[in-house]
Structure formats: structure tokens, C-alpha cells
Tab-separated table of N, CA and C in Angstrom:
chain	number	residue	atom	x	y	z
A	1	UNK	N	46.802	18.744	16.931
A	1	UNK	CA	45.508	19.387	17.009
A	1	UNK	C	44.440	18.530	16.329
A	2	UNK	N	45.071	18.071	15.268
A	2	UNK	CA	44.361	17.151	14.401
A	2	UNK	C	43.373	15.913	15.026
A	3	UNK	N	44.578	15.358	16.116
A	3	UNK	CA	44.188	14.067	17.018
A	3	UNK	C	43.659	14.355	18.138
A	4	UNK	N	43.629	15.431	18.458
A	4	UNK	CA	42.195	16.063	19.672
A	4	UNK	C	41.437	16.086	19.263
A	5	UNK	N	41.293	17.123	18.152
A	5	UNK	CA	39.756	17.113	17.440
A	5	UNK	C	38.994	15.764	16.976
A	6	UNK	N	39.957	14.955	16.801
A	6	UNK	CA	38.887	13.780	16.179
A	6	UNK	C	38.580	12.583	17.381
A	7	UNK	N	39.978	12.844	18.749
A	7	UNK	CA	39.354	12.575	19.766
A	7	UNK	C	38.240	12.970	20.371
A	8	UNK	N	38.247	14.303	20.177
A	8	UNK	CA	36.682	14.663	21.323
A	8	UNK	C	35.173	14.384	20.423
A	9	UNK	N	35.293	14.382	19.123
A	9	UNK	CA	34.707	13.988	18.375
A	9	UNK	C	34.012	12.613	18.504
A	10	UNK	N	34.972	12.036	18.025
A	10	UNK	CA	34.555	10.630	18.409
A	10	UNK	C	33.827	10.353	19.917
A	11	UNK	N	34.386	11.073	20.902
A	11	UNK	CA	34.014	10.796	22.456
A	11	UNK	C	32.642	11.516	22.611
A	12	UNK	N	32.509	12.779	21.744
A	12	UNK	CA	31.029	12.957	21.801
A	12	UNK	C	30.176	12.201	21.097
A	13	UNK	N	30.315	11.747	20.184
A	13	UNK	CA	29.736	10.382	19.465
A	13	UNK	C	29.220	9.375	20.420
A	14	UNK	N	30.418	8.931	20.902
A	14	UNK	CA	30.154	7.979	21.683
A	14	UNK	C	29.198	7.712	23.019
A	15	UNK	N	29.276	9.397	23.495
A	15	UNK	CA	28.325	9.755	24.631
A	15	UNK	C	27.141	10.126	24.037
A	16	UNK	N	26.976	10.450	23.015
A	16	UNK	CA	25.566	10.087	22.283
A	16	UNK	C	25.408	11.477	21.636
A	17	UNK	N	25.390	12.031	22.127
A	17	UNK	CA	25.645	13.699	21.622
A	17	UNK	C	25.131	13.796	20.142
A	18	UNK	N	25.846	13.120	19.148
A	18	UNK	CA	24.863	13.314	17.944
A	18	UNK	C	23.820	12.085	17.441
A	19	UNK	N	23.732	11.105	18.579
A	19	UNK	CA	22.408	9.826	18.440
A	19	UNK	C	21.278	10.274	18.438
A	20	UNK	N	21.259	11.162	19.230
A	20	UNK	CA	19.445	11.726	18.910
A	20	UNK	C	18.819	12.053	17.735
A	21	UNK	N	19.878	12.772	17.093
A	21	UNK	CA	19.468	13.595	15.751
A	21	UNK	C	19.448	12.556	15.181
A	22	UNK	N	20.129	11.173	15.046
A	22	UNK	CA	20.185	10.768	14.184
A	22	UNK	C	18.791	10.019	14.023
A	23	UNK	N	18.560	9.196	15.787
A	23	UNK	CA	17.765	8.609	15.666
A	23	UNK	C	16.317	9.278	15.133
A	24	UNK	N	16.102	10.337	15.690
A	24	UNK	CA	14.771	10.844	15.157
A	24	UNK	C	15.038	11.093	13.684
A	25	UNK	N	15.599	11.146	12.893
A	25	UNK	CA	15.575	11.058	11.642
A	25	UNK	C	15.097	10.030	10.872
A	26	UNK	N	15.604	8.720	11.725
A	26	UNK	CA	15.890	7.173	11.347
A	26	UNK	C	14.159	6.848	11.663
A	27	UNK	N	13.592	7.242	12.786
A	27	UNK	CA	12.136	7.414	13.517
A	27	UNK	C	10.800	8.016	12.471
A	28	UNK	N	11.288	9.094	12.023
A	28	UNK	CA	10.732	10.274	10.972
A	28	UNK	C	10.529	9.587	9.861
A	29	UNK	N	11.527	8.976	9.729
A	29	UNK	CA	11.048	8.226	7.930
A	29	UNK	C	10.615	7.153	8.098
A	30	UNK	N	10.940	6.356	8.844
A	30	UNK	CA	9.531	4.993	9.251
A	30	UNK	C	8.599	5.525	9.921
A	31	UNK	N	8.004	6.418	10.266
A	31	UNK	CA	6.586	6.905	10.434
A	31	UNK	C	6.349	7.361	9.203
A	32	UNK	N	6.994	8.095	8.317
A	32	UNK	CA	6.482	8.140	6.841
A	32	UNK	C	6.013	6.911	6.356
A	33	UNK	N	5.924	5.863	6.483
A	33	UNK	CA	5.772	4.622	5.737
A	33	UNK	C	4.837	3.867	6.173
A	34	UNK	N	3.469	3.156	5.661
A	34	UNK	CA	2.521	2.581	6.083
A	34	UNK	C	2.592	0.659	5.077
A	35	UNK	N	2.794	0.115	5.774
A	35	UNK	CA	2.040	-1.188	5.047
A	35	UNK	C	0.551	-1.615	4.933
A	36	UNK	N	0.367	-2.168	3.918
A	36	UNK	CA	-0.716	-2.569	4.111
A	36	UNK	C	-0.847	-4.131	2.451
A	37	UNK	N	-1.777	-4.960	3.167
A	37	UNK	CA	-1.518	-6.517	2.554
A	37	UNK	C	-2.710	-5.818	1.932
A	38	UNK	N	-2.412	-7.186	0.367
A	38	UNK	CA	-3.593	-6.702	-0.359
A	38	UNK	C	-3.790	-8.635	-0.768
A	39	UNK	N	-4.929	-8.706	-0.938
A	39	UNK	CA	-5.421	-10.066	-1.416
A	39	UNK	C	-5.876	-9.920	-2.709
A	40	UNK	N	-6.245	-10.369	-3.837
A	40	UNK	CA	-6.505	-10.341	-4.867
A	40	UNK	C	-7.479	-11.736	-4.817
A	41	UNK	N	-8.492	-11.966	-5.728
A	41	UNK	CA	-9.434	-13.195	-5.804
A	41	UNK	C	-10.133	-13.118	-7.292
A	42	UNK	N	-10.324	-14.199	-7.377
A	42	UNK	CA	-11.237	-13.916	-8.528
A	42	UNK	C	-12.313	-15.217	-7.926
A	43	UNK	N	-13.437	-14.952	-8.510
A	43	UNK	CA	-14.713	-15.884	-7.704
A	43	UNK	C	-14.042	-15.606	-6.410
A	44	UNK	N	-13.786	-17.168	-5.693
A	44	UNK	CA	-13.616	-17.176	-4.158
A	44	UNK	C	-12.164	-17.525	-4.151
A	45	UNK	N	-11.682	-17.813	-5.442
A	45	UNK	CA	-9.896	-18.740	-5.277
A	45	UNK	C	-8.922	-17.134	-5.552
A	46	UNK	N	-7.938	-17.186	-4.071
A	46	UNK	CA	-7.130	-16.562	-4.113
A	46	UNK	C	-6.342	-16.862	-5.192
A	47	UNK	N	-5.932	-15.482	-5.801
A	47	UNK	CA	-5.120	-15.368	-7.131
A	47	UNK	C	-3.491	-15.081	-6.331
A	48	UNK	N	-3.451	-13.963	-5.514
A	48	UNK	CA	-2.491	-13.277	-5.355
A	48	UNK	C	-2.409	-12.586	-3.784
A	49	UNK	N	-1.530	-12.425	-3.072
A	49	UNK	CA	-1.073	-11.668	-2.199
A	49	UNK	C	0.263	-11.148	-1.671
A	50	UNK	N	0.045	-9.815	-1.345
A	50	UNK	CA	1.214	-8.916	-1.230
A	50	UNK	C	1.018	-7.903	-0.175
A	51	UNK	N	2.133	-7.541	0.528
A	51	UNK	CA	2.443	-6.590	1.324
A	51	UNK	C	3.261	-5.314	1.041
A	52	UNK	N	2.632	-4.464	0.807
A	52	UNK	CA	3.291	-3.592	0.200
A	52	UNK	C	3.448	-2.286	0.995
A	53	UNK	N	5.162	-1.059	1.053
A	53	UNK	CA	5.549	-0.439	1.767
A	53	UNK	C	4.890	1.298	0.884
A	54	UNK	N	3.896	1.795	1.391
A	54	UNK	CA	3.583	2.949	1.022
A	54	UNK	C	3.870	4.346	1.569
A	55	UNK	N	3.729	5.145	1.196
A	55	UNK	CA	3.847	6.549	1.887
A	55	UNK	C	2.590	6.943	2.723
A	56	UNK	N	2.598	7.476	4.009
A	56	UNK	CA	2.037	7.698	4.582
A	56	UNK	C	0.493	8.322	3.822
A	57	UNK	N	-0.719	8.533	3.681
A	57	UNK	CA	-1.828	9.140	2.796
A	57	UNK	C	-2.181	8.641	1.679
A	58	UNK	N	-1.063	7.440	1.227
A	58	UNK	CA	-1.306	6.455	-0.148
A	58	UNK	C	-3.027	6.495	-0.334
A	59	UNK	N	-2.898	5.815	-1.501
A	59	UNK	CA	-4.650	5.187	-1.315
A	59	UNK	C	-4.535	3.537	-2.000
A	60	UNK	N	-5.770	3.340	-2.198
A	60	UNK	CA	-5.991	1.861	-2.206
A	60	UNK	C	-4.911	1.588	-3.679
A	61	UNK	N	-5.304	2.991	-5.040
A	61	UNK	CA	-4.912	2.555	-6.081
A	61	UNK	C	-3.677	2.385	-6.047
A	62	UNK	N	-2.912	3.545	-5.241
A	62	UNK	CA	-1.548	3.479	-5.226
A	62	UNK	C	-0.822	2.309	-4.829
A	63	UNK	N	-1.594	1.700	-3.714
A	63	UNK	CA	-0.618	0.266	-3.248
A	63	UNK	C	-0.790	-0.589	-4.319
A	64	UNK	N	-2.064	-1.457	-5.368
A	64	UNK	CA	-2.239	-1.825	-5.917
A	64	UNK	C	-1.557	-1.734	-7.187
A	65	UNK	N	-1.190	-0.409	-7.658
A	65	UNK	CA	-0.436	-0.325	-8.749
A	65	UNK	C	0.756	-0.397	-8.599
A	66	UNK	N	1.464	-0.348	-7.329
A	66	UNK	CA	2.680	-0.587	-7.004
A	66	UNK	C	3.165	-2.487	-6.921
A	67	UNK	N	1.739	-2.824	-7.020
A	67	UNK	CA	2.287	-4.063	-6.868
A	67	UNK	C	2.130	-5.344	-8.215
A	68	UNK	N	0.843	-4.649	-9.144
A	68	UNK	CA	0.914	-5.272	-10.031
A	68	UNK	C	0.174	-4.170	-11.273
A	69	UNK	N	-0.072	-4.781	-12.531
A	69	UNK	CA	0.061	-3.803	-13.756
A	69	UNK	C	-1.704	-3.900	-13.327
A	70	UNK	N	-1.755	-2.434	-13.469
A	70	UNK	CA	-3.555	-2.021	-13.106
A	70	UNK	C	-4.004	-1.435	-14.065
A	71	UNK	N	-5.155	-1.323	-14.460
A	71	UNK	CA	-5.653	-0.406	-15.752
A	71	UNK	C	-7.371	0.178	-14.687
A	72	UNK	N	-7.314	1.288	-15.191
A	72	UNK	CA	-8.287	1.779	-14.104
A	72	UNK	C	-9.050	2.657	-15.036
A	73	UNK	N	-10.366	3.129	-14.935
A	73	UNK	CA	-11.050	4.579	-15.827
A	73	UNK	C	-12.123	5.502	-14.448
A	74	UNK	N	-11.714	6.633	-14.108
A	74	UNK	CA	-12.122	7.052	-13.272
A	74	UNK	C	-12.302	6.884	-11.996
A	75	UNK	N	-10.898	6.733	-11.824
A	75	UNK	CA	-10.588	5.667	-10.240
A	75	UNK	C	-11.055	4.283	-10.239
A	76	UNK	N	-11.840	3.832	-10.830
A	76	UNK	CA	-12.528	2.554	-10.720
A	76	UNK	C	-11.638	1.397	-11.227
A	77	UNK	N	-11.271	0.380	-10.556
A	77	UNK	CA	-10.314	-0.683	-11.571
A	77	UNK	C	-11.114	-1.471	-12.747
A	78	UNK	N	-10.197	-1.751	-13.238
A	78	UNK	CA	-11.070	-2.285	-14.562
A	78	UNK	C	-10.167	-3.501	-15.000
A	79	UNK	N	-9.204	-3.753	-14.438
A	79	UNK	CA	-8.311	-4.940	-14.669
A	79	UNK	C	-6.901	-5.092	-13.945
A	80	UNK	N	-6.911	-6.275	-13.432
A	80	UNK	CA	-5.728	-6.127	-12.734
A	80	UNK	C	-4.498	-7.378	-13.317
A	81	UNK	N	-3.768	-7.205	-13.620
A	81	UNK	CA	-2.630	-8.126	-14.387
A	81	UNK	C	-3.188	-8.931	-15.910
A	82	UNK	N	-4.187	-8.364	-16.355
A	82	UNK	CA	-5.145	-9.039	-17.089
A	82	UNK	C	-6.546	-9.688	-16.695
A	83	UNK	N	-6.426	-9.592	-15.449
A	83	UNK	CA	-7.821	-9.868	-15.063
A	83	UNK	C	-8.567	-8.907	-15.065
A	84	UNK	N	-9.721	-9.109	-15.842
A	84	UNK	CA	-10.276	-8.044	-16.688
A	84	UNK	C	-12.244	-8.102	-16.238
A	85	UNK	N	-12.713	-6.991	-15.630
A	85	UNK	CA	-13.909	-7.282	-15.566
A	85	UNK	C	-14.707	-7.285	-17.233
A	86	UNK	N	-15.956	-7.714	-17.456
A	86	UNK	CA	-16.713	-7.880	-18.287
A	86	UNK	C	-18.105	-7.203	-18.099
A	87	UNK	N	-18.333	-6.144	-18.006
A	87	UNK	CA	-19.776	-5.369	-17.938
A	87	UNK	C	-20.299	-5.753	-18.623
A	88	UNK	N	-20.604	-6.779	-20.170
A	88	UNK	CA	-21.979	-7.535	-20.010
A	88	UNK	C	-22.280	-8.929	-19.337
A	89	UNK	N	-21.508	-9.073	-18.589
A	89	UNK	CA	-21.745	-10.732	-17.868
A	89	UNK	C	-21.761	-10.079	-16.569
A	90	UNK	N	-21.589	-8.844	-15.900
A	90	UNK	CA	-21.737	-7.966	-15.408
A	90	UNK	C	-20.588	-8.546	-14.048
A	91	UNK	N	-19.575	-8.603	-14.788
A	91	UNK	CA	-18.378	-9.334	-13.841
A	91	UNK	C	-17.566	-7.660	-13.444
A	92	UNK	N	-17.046	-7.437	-12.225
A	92	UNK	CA	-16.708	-6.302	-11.593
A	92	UNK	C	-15.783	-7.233	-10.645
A	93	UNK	N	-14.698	-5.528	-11.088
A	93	UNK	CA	-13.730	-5.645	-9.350
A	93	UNK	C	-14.134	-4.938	-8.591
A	94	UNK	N	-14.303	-6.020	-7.549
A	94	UNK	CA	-14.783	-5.260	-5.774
A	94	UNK	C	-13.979	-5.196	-5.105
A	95	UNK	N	-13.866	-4.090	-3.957
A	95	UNK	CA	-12.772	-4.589	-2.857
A	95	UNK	C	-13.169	-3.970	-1.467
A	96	UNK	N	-12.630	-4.258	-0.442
A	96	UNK	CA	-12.745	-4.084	1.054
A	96	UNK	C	-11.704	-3.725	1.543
A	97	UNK	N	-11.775	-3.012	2.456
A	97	UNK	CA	-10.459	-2.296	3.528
A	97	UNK	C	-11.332	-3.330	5.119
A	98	UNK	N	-10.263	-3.649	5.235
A	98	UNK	CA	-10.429	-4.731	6.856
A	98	UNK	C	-12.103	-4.842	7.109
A	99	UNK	N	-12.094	-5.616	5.425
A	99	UNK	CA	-13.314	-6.482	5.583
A	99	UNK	C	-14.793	-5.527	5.377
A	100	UNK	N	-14.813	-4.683	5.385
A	100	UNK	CA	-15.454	-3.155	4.819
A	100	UNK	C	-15.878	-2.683	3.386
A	101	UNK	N	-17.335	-3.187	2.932
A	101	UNK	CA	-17.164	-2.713	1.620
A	101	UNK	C	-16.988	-1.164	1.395
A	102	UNK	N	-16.177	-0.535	0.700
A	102	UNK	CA	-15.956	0.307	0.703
A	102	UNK	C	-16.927	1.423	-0.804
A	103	UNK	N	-17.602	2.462	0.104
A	103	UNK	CA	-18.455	2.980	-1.235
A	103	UNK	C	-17.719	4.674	-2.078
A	104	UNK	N	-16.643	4.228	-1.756
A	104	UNK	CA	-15.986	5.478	-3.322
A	104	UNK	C	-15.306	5.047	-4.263
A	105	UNK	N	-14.863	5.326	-4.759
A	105	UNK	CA	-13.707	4.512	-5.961
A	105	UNK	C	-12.165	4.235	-5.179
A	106	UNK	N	-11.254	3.640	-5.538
A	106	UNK	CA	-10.011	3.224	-5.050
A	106	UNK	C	-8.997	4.209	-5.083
A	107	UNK	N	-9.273	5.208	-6.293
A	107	UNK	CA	-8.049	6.334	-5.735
A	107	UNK	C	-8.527	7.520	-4.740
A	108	UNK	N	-9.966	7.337	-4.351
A	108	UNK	CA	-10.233	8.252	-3.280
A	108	UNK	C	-10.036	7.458	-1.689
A	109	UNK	N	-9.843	6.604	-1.788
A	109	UNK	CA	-9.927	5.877	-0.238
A	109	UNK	C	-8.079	5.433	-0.188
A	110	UNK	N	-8.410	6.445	1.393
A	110	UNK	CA	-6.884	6.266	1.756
A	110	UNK	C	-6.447	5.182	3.101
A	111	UNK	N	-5.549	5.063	2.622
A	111	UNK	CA	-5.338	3.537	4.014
A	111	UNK	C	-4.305	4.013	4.779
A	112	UNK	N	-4.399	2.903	5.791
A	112	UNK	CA	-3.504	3.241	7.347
A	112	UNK	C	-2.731	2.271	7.361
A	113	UNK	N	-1.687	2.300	8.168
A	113	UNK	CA	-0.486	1.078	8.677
A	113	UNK	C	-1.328	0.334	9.004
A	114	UNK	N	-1.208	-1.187	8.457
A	114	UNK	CA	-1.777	-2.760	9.005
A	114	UNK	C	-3.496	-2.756	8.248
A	115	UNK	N	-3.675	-2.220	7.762
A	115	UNK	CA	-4.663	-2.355	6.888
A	115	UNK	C	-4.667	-3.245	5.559
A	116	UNK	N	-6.263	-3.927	5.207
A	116	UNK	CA	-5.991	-5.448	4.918
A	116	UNK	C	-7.215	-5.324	3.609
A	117	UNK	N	-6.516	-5.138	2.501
A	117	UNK	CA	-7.442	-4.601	0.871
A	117	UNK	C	-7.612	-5.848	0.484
A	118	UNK	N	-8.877	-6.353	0.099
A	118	UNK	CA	-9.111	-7.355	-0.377
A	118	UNK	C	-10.078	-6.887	-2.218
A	119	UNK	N	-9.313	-7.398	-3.085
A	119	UNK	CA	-9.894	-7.092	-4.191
A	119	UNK	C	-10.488	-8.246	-4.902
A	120	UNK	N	-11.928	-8.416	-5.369
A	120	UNK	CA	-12.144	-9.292	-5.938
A	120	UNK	C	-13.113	-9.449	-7.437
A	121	UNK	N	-12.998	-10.311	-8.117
A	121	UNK	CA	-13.332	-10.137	-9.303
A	121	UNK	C	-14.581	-11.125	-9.193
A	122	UNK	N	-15.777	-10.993	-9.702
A	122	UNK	CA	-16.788	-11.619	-9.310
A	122	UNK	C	-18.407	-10.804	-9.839
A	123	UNK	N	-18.688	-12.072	-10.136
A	123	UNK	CA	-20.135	-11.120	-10.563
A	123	UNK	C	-21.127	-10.699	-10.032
A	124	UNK	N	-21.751	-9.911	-10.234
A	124	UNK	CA	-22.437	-8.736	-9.504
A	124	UNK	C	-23.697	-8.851	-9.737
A	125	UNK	N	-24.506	-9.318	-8.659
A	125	UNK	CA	-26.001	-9.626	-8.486
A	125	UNK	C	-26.779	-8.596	-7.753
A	126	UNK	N	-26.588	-7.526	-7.810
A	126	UNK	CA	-27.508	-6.446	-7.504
A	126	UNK	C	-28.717	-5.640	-8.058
């Protein structure tokens, strides 16, 4: 009885019978997951870049802190691995989503699969 059951088993396996479930499972959790590259700069010389695997609704801070040590005060970054802005030389981190200056702070702006964060450290002539 033993070796039927694990015959027909197996033979429904094989006819696919439990592939669907599986696959949409396998489907379900890589649609949970968004990449998105981040550039880092300071002046114009690339410091750093990374591709990093987020949860679907992430935001800018979340990929960023996932990828290197961030220090932030009110969503706003304020240093990234030690790169440190200076508000009286009036040096600031800026950044862009696919080239887009972006006008809220970094933990309110949320990103999409293939989306391209460019953060840069640089002084601010406004």
C-alpha cells in the first residue's frame, strides 16, 4: 500500500499537479522584491555603487541604509559612511530617483523595480 501511495504521488508530481502551487509561490515572493542601484558621489567623483534587493514599498532611506552605515535627522541624510555634510560651508546630501530631483525627504519617497538613486554630497548654491 505503502508503494502505491508514493507511486501515484510521485506520478502526480510529475504531471504537475502540485507545480502550480508551487510555482506561484516561487512568482509571489519575487514580485515582493524590487531592486534598485544607488550611486553615491561626492563633488562629481563617484565614491560608491550598489544594487540593492528591497521589499516591495521600500523607500530611498531603506535601500541606502541597507547598504551602507547612514546617520539621518528627520528623514534628511546627514552622513553617509562618514561622509558627512557641513551646514556652514553649506555642503548637503542631495539625491535623484532616475535623474529627478526629488522634493521630500528620503524616508518619504518610495521606489520601484529598476529605479536609479543617485546621492550626492556637494555644495549648495541656492
Amino acid at each position: 500500500m505503502k508503494k502505491i501511495t508514493a507511486f501515484l504521488l510521485s506520478l502526480l508530481m510529475l504531471l504537475g499537479v502540485f507545480a502550480p502551487a508551487t510555482a506561484t509561490t516561487v512568482q509571489a515572493k519575487a514580485s515582493e522584491n524590487i531592486k534598485a542601484t544607488y550611486t553615491l558621489k561626492k563633488n562629481k567623483k563617484k565614491i560608491a555603487k550598489k544594487t540593492i534587493t528591497l521589499k516591495k514599498n521600500a523607500t530611498v532611506t531603506d535601500g541606502l541604509k541597507k547598504g551602507w552605515k547612514v546617520n539621518d535627522k528627520g528623514g534628511f541624510i546627514t552622513a553617509i559612511d562618514g561622509h558627512k555634510q557641513n551646514n556652514k560651508k553649506k555642503i548637503y546630501w542631495t539625491f535623484t530617483v532616475n535623474g529627478k530631483q526629488v522634493n521630500v525627504s528620503a524616508d518619504k519617497k518610495k521606489l520601484h523595480n529598476k529605479d536609479k538613486v543617485v546621492f550626492k554630497l556637494s555644495k549648495y548654491n541656492g
